[in-house]
């Protein structure tokens, strides 16, 4: 994956307290994340721009504890069932942290079919209760 993902992950580590308190922040009723682009089923070329959307909450950087806010994590080819929703999300090549409060990214993805999903994390990278998720978007990179 492109170095932008590594840079975003590194930035989020500097803005994150060392340990979360194990408590999941409550999400407001009706809060929802969504992928503005690319569209589900789209065929795209590199570089790919992924634009994030959020209803019913605000965006704040990791480390900023403020009601009804969070920051985005992009899940690439990731099954939610493999994630521990009660602890801080681990950064990886397929679970990208945007702890600086970013609302989009432009990057290269390998050729082929990929799933994309957004998951909002609170100030300490822990998913809200209930989780604030986007629908899964499937794209094909030429």
Backbone as numpy.savetxt, mean C-alpha at the origin, in Angstrom:
# Nx Ny Nz CAx CAy CAz Cx Cy Cz
12.62 -5.37 -9.30 11.78 -4.21 -9.30 12.67 -2.96 -9.30
12.09 -1.87 -9.69 12.84 -0.64 -9.83 13.28 -0.09 -8.47
14.40 0.60 -8.40 14.90 1.15 -7.14 13.92 2.07 -6.41
12.92 2.62 -7.09 11.96 3.50 -6.40 11.28 2.75 -5.26
11.00 1.46 -5.45 10.38 0.69 -4.38 11.31 0.59 -3.19
12.58 0.36 -3.42 13.54 0.27 -2.33 13.65 1.61 -1.61
13.65 2.69 -2.36 13.73 4.01 -1.75 12.50 4.30 -0.89
11.32 3.94 -1.37 10.10 4.16 -0.59 10.10 3.32 0.67
10.56 2.09 0.57 10.63 1.22 1.74 11.61 1.79 2.76
12.76 2.26 2.30 13.75 2.83 3.20 13.21 4.09 3.87
12.55 4.96 3.13 11.97 6.16 3.69 10.97 5.82 4.77
10.14 4.81 4.55 9.13 4.45 5.53 9.75 3.92 6.80
10.91 3.31 6.73 11.56 2.80 7.93 12.04 3.93 8.82
12.50 5.03 8.23 12.95 6.16 9.02 11.79 6.87 9.71
10.60 6.79 9.14 9.45 7.49 9.69 8.62 6.62 10.61
9.07 5.40 10.88 8.28 4.45 11.64 8.89 4.19 13.00
8.08 4.23 14.06 8.61 3.86 15.37 9.10 2.41 15.33
10.03 2.07 16.20 10.63 0.74 16.19 9.61 -0.36 16.42
8.64 -0.15 17.28 7.66 -1.18 17.59 6.26 -0.60 17.62
5.31 -1.34 17.10 3.91 -0.96 17.23 3.42 -1.47 18.58
2.31 -0.93 19.06 1.81 -1.34 20.37 0.88 -2.55 20.29
0.73 -3.16 19.11 -0.11 -4.35 18.98 -1.58 -4.03 18.85
-1.95 -2.78 18.90 -3.35 -2.36 18.81 -3.65 -1.94 17.38
-4.77 -2.46 16.84 -5.18 -2.05 15.50 -6.06 -0.82 15.60
-5.76 0.18 14.78 -6.53 1.42 14.72 -7.85 1.16 14.01
-8.92 1.68 14.55 -10.23 1.49 13.94 -10.38 2.38 12.71
-10.87 1.77 11.64 -11.14 2.52 10.41 -12.58 3.02 10.45
-12.83 4.22 9.95 -14.20 4.72 9.89 -15.07 3.84 8.98
-16.33 3.75 9.30 -17.25 2.98 8.47 -17.25 3.54 7.05
-17.15 2.66 6.08 -17.21 3.07 4.68 -15.87 3.49 4.09
-14.80 3.51 4.89 -13.49 3.88 4.34 -13.07 2.86 3.29
-12.50 3.34 2.20 -12.11 2.43 1.12 -10.92 2.98 0.35
-10.00 2.10 0.05 -8.89 2.43 -0.85 -9.27 1.93 -2.25
-8.70 2.54 -3.26 -8.95 2.09 -4.63 -7.78 2.49 -5.52
-7.62 1.73 -6.58 -6.58 2.04 -7.57 -7.24 2.85 -8.68
-6.77 4.07 -8.85 -7.30 4.96 -9.88 -6.84 4.49 -11.26
-5.55 4.17 -11.35 -5.01 3.62 -12.58 -3.78 2.79 -12.24
-3.51 1.78 -13.01 -4.17 1.36 -14.25 -5.50 0.67 -13.97
-6.31 0.57 -15.01 -7.60 -0.10 -14.91 -7.41 -1.60 -14.82
-8.38 -2.26 -14.19 -8.39 -3.72 -14.13 -8.44 -4.27 -15.56
-7.58 -5.22 -15.85 -7.54 -5.84 -17.18 -6.68 -5.11 -18.19
-6.07 -3.99 -17.78 -5.27 -3.19 -18.71 -3.99 -3.91 -19.13
-3.59 -3.66 -20.37 -2.27 -4.04 -20.86 -1.45 -2.76 -20.87
-0.31 -2.79 -20.21 0.51 -1.59 -20.04 1.95 -1.88 -20.42
2.70 -0.82 -20.66 4.13 -0.92 -20.93 4.87 -0.23 -19.81
6.12 -0.60 -19.62 6.96 0.07 -18.62 7.38 1.44 -19.12
7.51 2.40 -18.23 7.24 2.29 -16.80 5.73 2.34 -16.53
5.33 1.66 -15.46 3.92 1.59 -15.05 3.68 2.61 -13.95
2.64 3.42 -14.11 2.26 4.36 -13.06 1.02 3.81 -12.36
1.13 3.66 -11.04 0.02 3.20 -10.21 -0.42 4.40 -9.38
-1.69 4.78 -9.52 -2.23 5.94 -8.81 -3.21 5.44 -7.76
-3.02 5.87 -6.51 -3.80 5.41 -5.37 -4.93 6.37 -5.06
-6.06 5.83 -4.59 -7.19 6.65 -4.15 -7.68 6.19 -2.79
-8.35 7.11 -2.08 -8.83 6.82 -0.73 -10.09 7.62 -0.45
-11.13 6.95 0.03 -12.37 7.61 0.44 -12.58 7.41 1.93
-13.05 8.45 2.61 -13.44 8.33 4.01 -12.31 8.44 5.01
-11.10 8.67 4.54 -9.93 8.83 5.41 -8.96 9.78 4.73
-7.91 10.16 5.46 -6.86 10.99 4.90 -5.55 10.23 4.88
-4.59 10.78 4.15 -3.26 10.19 4.05 -2.31 10.96 4.97
-1.53 10.22 5.75 -0.50 10.81 6.61 0.72 9.90 6.58
1.90 10.46 6.69 3.11 9.63 6.67 3.15 8.65 7.85
3.88 7.56 7.66 4.13 6.64 8.76 4.78 7.42 9.90
4.45 7.05 11.11 5.00 7.73 12.28 4.15 8.88 12.76
3.15 9.31 11.96 2.25 10.39 12.35 0.95 9.75 12.83
0.71 9.79 14.13 -0.48 9.18 14.71 -1.60 10.21 14.75
-2.53 10.09 13.80 -3.64 11.03 13.67 -4.89 10.23 13.30
-6.00 10.53 13.96 -7.25 9.80 13.70 -7.62 9.83 12.23
-8.17 8.70 11.78 -8.73 8.55 10.44 -7.73 8.83 9.33
-6.47 8.46 9.57 -5.45 8.59 8.52 -4.66 7.29 8.42
-3.91 7.19 7.35 -3.02 6.06 7.14 -2.15 6.33 5.94
-1.33 5.35 5.60 -0.48 5.45 4.42 -0.61 4.16 3.63
-0.28 4.25 2.36 -0.51 3.14 1.44 0.61 2.10 1.45
0.19 0.87 1.20 1.08 -0.25 0.90 0.53 -0.86 -0.39
1.40 -1.13 -1.35 0.99 -1.77 -2.59 1.39 -3.24 -2.50
0.41 -4.10 -2.70 0.64 -5.54 -2.71 0.70 -5.99 -4.16
1.81 -6.56 -4.55 1.99 -7.04 -5.92 2.03 -8.57 -5.87
1.08 -9.20 -6.55 1.01 -10.66 -6.59 1.04 -11.25 -5.17
0.30 -10.63 -4.26 0.31 -11.03 -2.85 -1.08 -11.47 -2.42
-1.16 -12.63 -1.80 -2.40 -13.15 -1.25 -2.58 -12.59 0.16
-3.69 -11.89 0.41 -3.93 -11.31 1.73 -3.88 -12.35 2.85
-4.25 -13.58 2.55 -4.27 -14.63 3.56 -2.87 -14.91 4.12
-1.83 -14.48 3.41 -0.47 -14.71 3.88 0.02 -13.61 4.82
-0.78 -12.56 5.02 -0.36 -11.42 5.84 -0.91 -11.52 7.26
-0.10 -11.12 8.22 -0.52 -11.01 9.62 -1.07 -9.60 9.80
-2.38 -9.48 9.87 -3.02 -8.17 9.92 -2.96 -7.53 11.31
-2.41 -8.23 12.29 -2.33 -7.70 13.65 -0.97 -7.11 13.99
-0.04 -7.14 13.04 1.30 -6.63 13.27 1.74 -5.77 12.10
2.82 -4.99 12.29 3.30 -4.16 11.19 3.58 -5.00 9.95
3.20 -4.47 8.80 3.41 -5.16 7.53 4.90 -5.18 7.20
5.41 -6.34 6.79 6.83 -6.41 6.43 7.07 -5.82 5.04
8.15 -5.10 4.88 8.51 -4.57 3.56 9.19 -5.66 2.75
8.84 -5.75 1.48 9.46 -6.72 0.58 9.31 -6.22 -0.85
9.79 -7.01 -1.80 9.64 -6.65 -3.21 8.19 -6.71 -3.67
7.35 -7.42 -2.92 5.94 -7.56 -3.32 4.98 -6.88 -2.35
5.49 -6.30 -1.28 4.68 -5.52 -0.34 5.44 -4.22 -0.09
5.05 -3.21 -0.87 5.81 -1.97 -0.94 5.18 -0.92 -0.03
5.99 -0.35 0.87 5.54 0.67 1.81 5.70 2.06 1.20
4.68 2.89 1.36 4.74 4.28 0.94 4.53 5.15 2.17
5.47 4.99 3.12 5.38 5.65 4.42 5.57 7.14 4.39
5.95 7.69 3.26 6.08 9.14 3.14 4.76 9.82 2.81
3.70 9.01 2.68 2.39 9.57 2.33 2.18 9.69 0.83
2.98 9.00 0.03 2.86 9.07 -1.42 1.51 8.50 -1.87
1.02 9.04 -2.99 -0.26 8.60 -3.54 -0.13 8.07 -4.96
1.09 7.84 -5.41 1.32 7.19 -6.69 2.78 6.78 -6.79
3.04 5.89 -7.74 4.41 5.47 -8.01 4.52 5.14 -9.49
5.66 5.42 -10.06 5.98 5.01 -11.43 7.19 4.10 -11.34
7.05 2.90 -11.89 8.10 1.90 -11.77 8.04 0.91 -12.91
9.06 0.10 -13.04 9.08 -0.99 -13.99 8.65 -2.27 -13.29
7.83 -3.05 -13.97 7.43 -4.38 -13.49 7.86 -5.40 -14.54
8.18 -6.61 -14.12 8.54 -7.64 -15.10 7.39 -7.89 -16.08
7.73 -8.28 -17.29 6.70 -8.64 -18.27 5.85 -9.76 -17.72
4.56 -9.71 -18.05 3.64 -10.75 -17.61 2.44 -10.18 -16.89
1.65 -11.07 -16.31 0.43 -10.69 -15.62 0.72 -10.50 -14.13
0.18 -9.42 -13.57 0.39 -9.09 -12.15 -0.92 -8.66 -11.52
-1.05 -8.95 -10.23 -2.17 -8.40 -9.46 -1.62 -7.28 -8.59
-2.44 -6.23 -8.45 -2.11 -5.08 -7.62 -3.25 -4.87 -6.64
-2.93 -4.54 -5.40 -3.94 -4.23 -4.41 -3.34 -3.24 -3.42
-4.16 -2.32 -2.94 -3.72 -1.36 -1.92 -4.22 -1.82 -0.56
-3.41 -1.62 0.45 -3.77 -1.88 1.85 -3.26 -0.70 2.65
-4.17 -0.03 3.35 -3.78 1.12 4.15 -3.23 0.64 5.49
-2.15 1.26 5.93 -1.59 0.98 7.24 -1.68 2.22 8.10
-1.74 2.02 9.42 -1.78 3.16 10.32 -0.38 3.73 10.51
-0.20 4.59 11.48 1.08 5.25 11.73 2.23 4.26 11.94
1.90 3.02 12.35 2.93 2.03 12.65 2.93 0.86 11.66
2.33 1.05 10.48 2.26 0.04 9.41 1.32 -1.12 9.71
0.50 -1.01 10.74 -0.47 -2.06 11.06 -1.77 -1.77 10.31
-2.34 -2.75 9.61 -3.62 -2.52 8.93 -4.71 -2.12 9.91
-5.63 -1.30 9.44 -6.75 -0.85 10.26 -7.73 -1.99 10.52
-8.66 -1.75 11.43 -9.70 -2.71 11.75 -11.05 -2.05 11.52
-11.79 -2.45 10.49 -11.45 -3.46 9.49 -10.41 -2.93 8.51
-9.72 -3.86 7.79 -8.71 -3.41 6.84 -9.30 -2.50 5.77
-8.55 -1.49 5.39 -8.95 -0.58 4.32 -8.19 -1.03 3.07
-8.91 -1.70 2.19 -8.33 -2.36 1.02 -8.95 -1.86 -0.27
-8.20 -1.99 -1.34 -8.77 -1.79 -2.66 -9.18 -3.15 -3.21
-9.96 -3.12 -4.26 -10.19 -4.34 -5.03 -8.87 -4.71 -5.69
-8.74 -5.97 -6.05 -7.56 -6.41 -6.79 -7.69 -5.99 -8.24
-6.62 -5.43 -8.78 -6.53 -5.03 -10.18 -5.51 -5.94 -10.84
-5.90 -6.55 -11.95 -4.98 -7.41 -12.70 -4.54 -6.66 -13.96
-3.22 -6.60 -14.16 -2.68 -5.94 -15.34 -1.71 -6.89 -16.05
-1.49 -6.62 -17.31 -0.49 -7.35 -18.08 0.54 -6.34 -18.57
1.79 -6.60 -18.23 2.89 -5.73 -18.65 3.52 -6.34 -19.89
3.56 -5.54 -20.98 4.14 -6.02 -22.26 5.64 -6.16 -22.15
